mmCIF file of C-alpha atoms in Angstrom:
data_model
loop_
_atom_site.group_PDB
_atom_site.id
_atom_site.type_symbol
_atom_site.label_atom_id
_atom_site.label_comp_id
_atom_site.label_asym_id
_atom_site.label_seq_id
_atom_site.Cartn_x
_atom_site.Cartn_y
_atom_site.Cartn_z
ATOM 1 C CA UNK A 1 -2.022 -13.808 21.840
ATOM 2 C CA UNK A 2 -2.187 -14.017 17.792
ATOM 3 C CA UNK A 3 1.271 -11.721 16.204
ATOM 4 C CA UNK A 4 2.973 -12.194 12.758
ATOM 5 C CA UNK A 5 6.032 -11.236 11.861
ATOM 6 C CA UNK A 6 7.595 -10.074 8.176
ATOM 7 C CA UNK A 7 10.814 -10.792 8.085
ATOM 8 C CA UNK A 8 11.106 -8.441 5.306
ATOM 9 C CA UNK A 9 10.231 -4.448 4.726
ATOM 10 C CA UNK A 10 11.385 -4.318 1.260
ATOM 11 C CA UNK A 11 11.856 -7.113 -1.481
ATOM 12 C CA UNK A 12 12.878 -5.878 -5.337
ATOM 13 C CA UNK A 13 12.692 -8.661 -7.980
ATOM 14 C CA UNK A 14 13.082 -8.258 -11.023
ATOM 15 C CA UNK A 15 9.799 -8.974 -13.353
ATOM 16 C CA UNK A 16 9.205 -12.579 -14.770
ATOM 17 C CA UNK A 17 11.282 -13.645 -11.687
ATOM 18 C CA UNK A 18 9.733 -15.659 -8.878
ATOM 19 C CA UNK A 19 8.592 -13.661 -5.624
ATOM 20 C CA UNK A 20 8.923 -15.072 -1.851
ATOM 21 C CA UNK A 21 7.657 -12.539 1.062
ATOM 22 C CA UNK A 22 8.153 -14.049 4.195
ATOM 23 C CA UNK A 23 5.915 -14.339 7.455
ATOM 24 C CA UNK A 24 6.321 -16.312 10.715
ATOM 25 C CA UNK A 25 3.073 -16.224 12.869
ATOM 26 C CA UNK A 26 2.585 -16.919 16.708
ATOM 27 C CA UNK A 27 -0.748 -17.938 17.811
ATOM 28 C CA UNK A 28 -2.005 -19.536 20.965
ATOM 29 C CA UNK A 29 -4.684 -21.437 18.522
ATOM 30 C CA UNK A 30 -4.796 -23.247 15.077
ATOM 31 C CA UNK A 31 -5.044 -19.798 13.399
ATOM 32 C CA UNK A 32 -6.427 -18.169 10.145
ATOM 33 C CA UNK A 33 -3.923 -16.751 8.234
ATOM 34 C CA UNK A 34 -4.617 -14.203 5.704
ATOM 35 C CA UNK A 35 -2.735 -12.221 2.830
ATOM 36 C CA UNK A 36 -3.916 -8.943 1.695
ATOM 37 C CA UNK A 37 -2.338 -6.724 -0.618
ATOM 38 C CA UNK A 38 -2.659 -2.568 -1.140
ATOM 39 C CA UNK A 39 -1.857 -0.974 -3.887
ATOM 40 C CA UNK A 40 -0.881 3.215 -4.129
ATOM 41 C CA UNK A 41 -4.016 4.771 -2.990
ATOM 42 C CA UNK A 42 -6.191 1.952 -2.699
ATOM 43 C CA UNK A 43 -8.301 -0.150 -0.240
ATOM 44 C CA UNK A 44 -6.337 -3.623 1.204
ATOM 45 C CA UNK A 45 -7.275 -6.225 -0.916
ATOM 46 C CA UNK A 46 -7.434 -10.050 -0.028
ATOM 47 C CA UNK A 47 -5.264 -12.259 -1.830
ATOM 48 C CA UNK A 48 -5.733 -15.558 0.058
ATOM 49 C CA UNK A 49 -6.777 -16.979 3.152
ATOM 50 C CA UNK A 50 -5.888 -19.935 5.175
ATOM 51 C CA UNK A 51 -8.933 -21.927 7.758
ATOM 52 C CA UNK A 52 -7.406 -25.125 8.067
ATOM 53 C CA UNK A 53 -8.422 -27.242 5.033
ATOM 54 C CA UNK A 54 -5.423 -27.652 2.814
ATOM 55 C CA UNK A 55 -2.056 -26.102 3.549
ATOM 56 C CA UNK A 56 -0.683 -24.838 0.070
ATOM 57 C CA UNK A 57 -3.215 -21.778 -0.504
ATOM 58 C CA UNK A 58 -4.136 -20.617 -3.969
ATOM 59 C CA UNK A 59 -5.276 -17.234 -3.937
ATOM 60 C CA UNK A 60 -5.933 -14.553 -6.842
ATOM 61 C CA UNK A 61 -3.591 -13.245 -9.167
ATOM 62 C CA UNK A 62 -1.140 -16.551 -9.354
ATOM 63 C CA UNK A 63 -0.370 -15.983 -5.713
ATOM 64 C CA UNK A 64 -0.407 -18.625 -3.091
ATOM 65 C CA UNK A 65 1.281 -19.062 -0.027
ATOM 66 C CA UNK A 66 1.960 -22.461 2.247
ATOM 67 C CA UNK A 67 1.027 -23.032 5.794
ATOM 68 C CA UNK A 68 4.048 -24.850 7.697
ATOM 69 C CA UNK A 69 2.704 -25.531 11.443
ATOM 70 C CA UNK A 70 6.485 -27.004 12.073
ATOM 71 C CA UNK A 71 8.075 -23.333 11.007
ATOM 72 C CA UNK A 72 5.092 -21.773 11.923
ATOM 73 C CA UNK A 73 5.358 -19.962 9.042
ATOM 74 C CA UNK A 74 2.905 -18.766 6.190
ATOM 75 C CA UNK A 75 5.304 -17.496 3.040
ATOM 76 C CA UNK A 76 3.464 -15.934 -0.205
ATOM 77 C CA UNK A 77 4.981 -17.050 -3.485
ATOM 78 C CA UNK A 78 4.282 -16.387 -7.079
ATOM 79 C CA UNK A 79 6.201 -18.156 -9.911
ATOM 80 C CA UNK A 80 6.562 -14.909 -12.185
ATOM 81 C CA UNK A 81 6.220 -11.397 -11.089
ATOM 82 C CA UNK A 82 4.493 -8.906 -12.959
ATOM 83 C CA UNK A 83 4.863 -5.255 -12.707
ATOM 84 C CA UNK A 84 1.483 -4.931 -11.569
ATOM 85 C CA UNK A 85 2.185 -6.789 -8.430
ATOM 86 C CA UNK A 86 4.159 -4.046 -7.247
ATOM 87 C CA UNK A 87 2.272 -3.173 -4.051
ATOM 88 C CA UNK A 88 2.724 -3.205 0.197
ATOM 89 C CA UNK A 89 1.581 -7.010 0.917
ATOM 90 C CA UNK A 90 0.308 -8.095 4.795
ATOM 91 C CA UNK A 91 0.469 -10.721 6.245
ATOM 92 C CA UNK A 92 -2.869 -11.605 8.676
ATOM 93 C CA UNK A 93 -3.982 -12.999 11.685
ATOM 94 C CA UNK A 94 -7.395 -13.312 13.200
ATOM 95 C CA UNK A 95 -8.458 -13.866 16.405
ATOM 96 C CA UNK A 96 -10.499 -16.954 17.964
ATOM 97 C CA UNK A 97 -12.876 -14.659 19.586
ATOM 98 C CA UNK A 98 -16.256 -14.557 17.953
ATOM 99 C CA UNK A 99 -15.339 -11.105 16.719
ATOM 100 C CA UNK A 100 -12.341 -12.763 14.610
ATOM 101 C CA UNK A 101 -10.158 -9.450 14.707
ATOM 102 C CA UNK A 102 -7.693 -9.246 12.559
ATOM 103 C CA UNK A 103 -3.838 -8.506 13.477
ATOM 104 C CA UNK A 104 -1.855 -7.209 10.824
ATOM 105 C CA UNK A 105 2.048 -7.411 10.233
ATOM 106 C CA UNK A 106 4.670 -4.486 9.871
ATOM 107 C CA UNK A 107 3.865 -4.619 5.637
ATOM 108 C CA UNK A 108 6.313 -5.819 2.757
ATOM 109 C CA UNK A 109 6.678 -3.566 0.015
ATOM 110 C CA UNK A 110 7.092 -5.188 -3.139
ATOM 111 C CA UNK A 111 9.154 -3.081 -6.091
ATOM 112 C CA UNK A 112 9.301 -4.924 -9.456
ATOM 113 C CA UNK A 113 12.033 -4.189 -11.811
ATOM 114 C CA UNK A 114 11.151 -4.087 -15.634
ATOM 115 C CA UNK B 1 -20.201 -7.510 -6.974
ATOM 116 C CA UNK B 2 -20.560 -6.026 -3.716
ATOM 117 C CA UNK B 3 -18.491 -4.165 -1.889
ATOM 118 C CA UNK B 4 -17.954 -1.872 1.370
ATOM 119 C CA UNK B 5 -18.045 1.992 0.862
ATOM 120 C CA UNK B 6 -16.739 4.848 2.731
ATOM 121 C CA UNK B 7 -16.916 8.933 2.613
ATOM 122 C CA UNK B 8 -15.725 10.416 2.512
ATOM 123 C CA UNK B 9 -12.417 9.744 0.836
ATOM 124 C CA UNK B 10 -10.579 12.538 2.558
ATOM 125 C CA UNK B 11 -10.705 15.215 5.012
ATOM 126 C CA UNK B 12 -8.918 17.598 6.911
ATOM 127 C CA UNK B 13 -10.183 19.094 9.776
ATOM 128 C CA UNK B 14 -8.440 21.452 12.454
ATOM 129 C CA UNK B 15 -7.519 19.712 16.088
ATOM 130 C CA UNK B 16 -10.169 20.099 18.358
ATOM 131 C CA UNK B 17 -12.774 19.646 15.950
ATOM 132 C CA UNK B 18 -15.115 16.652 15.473
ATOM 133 C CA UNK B 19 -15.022 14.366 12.473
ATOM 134 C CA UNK B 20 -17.080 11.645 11.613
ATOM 135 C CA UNK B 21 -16.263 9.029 9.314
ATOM 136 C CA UNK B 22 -18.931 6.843 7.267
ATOM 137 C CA UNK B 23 -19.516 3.590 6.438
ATOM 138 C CA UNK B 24 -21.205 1.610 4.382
ATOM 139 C CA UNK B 25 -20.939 -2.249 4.832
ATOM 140 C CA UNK B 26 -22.136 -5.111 2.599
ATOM 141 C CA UNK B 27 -25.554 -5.200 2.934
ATOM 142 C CA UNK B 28 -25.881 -8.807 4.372
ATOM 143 C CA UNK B 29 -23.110 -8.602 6.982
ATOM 144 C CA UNK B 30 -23.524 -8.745 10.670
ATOM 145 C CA UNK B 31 -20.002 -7.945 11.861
ATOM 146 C CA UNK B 32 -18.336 -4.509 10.892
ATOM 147 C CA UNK B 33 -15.260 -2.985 11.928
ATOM 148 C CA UNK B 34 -12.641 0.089 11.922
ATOM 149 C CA UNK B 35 -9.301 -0.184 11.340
ATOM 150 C CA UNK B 36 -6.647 2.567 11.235
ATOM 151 C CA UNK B 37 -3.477 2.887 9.055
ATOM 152 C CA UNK B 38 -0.639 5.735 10.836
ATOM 153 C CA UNK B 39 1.015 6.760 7.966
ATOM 154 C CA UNK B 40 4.534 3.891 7.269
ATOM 155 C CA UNK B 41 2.755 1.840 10.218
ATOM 156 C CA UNK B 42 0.814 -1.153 10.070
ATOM 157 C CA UNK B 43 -3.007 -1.513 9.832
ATOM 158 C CA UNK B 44 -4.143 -1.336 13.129
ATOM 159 C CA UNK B 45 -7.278 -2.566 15.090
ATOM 160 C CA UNK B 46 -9.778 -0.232 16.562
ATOM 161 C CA UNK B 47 -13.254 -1.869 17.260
ATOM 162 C CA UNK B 48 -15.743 -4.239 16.408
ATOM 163 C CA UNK B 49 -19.571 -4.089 16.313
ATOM 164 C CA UNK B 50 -21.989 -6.645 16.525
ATOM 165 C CA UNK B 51 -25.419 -7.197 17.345
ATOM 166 C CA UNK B 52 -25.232 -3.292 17.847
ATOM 167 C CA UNK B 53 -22.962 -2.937 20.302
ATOM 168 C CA UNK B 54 -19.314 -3.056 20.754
ATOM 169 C CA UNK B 55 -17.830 -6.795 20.736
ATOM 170 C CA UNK B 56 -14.151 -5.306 21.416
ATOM 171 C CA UNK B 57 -12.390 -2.669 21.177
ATOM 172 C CA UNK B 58 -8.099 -1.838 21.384
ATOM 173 C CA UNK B 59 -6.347 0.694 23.605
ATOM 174 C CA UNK B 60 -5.956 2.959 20.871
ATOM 175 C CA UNK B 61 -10.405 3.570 20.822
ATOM 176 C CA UNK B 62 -10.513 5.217 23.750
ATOM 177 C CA UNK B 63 -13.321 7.688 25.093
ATOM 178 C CA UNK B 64 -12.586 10.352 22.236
ATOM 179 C CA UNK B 65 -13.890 7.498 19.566
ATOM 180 C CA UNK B 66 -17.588 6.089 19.553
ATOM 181 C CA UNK B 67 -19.390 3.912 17.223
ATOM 182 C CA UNK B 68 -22.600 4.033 15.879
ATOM 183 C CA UNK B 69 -25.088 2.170 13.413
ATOM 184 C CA UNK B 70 -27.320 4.351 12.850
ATOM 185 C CA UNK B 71 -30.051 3.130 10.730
ATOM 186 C CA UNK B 72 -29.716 -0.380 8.837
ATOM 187 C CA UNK B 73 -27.002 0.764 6.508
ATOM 188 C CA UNK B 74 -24.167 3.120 7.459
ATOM 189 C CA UNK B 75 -21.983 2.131 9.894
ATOM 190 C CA UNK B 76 -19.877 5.294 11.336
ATOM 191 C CA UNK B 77 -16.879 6.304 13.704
ATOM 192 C CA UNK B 78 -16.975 9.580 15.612
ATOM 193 C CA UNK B 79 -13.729 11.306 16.858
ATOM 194 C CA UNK B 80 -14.707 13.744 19.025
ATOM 195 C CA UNK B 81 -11.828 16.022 19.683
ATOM 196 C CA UNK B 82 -9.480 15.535 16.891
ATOM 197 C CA UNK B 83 -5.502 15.646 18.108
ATOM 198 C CA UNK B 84 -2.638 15.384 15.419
ATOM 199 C CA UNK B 85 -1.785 11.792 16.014
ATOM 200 C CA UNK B 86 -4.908 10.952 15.001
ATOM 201 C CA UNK B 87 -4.176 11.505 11.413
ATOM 202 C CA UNK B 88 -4.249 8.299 9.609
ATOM 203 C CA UNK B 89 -6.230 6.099 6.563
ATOM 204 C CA UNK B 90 -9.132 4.803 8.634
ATOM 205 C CA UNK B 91 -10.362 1.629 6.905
ATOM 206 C CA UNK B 92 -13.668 -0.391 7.604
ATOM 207 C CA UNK B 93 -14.845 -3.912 7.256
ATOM 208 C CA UNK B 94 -17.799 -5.819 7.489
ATOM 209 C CA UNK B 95 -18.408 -9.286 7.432
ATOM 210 C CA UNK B 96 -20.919 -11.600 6.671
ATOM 211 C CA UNK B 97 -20.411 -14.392 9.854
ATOM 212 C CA UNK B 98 -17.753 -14.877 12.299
ATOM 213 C CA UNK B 99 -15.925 -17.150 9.781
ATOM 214 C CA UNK B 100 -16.132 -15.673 7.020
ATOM 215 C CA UNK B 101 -13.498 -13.040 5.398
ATOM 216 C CA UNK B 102 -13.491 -9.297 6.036
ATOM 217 C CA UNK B 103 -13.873 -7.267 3.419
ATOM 218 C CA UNK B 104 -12.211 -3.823 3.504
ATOM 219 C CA UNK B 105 -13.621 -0.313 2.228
ATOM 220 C CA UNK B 106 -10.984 1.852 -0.139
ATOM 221 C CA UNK B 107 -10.199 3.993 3.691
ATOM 222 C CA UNK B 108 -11.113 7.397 4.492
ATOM 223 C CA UNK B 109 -7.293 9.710 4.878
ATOM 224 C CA UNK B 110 -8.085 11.816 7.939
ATOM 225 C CA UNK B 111 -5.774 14.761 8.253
ATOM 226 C CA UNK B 112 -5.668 16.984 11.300
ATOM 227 C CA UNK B 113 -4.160 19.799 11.359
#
């Protein structure tokens, strides 16, 4: 069975300040691991993805996040937050059925202080 | 560049009533989805669709929810007897292959009063 966790509801940094939201999969395969992001009133977005090729993921706006198999663990950084990263942010898992459904964590909402 | 669509954007309906929610996927994609969002919960899967027919499906789609593809384009989700729980952001997905990213529509918020 595929599950990830987010160790965190809620993370406030202040902007220019580097971001860390954390997430620790469990998967009975070599998964694919996926952020998405959703702003206020808007569709989920995808931010990055990982399928195995390289482990440090760069993704779109400055994101990227690291695949550790030992920690099974998939963290998303950014150097410098903006205020318009302010958003809920979810951490992924798909299936390895041919259908590839995806599991989604509990959310991390993401407040950036000006 | 394209994208998935869905209408409508929001509706309210009374409990007991039917609502259907639409769907329009990338044009090129074989594999859709539905996805639903409980308001402070996390996304949640419903059902997939492939090769029109149902490739899986979670406890939550039970015999009150149906999928259809219609014609070569929209791609809906029936509830057929609305209760109050089932008020959530309903989101779909389509995708091109089984490898390939989902990409999500902007959700349909389904109120039921």
């Amino acid at each position: 069975a595929q599950s990830v966790t987010q160790l965190d509801s809620h993370v406030s940094v202040s902007e220019g300040t580097p971001v860390l939201l954390r997430c620790n999969y469990s998967s009975s395969y070599s998964p694919s691991l996926f952020w998405y992001v959703q702003h206020p009133n808007k569709g989920l977005q995808l931010l990055l993805k990982y399928t195995s090729a390289a482990t440090l993921v760069k993704g779109i706006n400055g994101f990227e996040a690291e695949f550790k198999k030992s920690e099974t663990s998939f963290h998303l950084t950014k150097p410098s937050a903006h205020m318009s990263d302010a958003a809920e942010y979810f951490c992924v898992v798909s299936d390895q059925t041919g259908a590839n459904n995806l599991f989604f964590g509990t959310g991390t909402r993401l407040t950036v202080i000006p | 560049e394209p994208e998935v669509t869905q209408t409508p954007s929001h509706q309210v309906t009374q409990m007991g009533q039917e609502v259907i929610l639409r769907c329009v996927p990338i044009s090129n994609h074989l594999y859709f989805y539905w996805y639903r969002q409980i308001l402070g919960q996390k996304v949640e899967f419903l059902v997939s669709f492939y090769n029109n027919e149902i490739s899986e499906k979670s406890e939550i789609f039970d015999d009150q929810f149906s999928v259809e593809r219609p014609d070569g384009s929209n791609f809906t989700l029936k509830i057929r007897s609305t209760k109050l729980e089932d008020s959530a952001m309903y989101f779909c997905a389509s995708r091109q292959t089984s490898h390939e990213t989902q990409y999500f529509g902007p959700g349909t918020r389904l109120l039921v009063l």
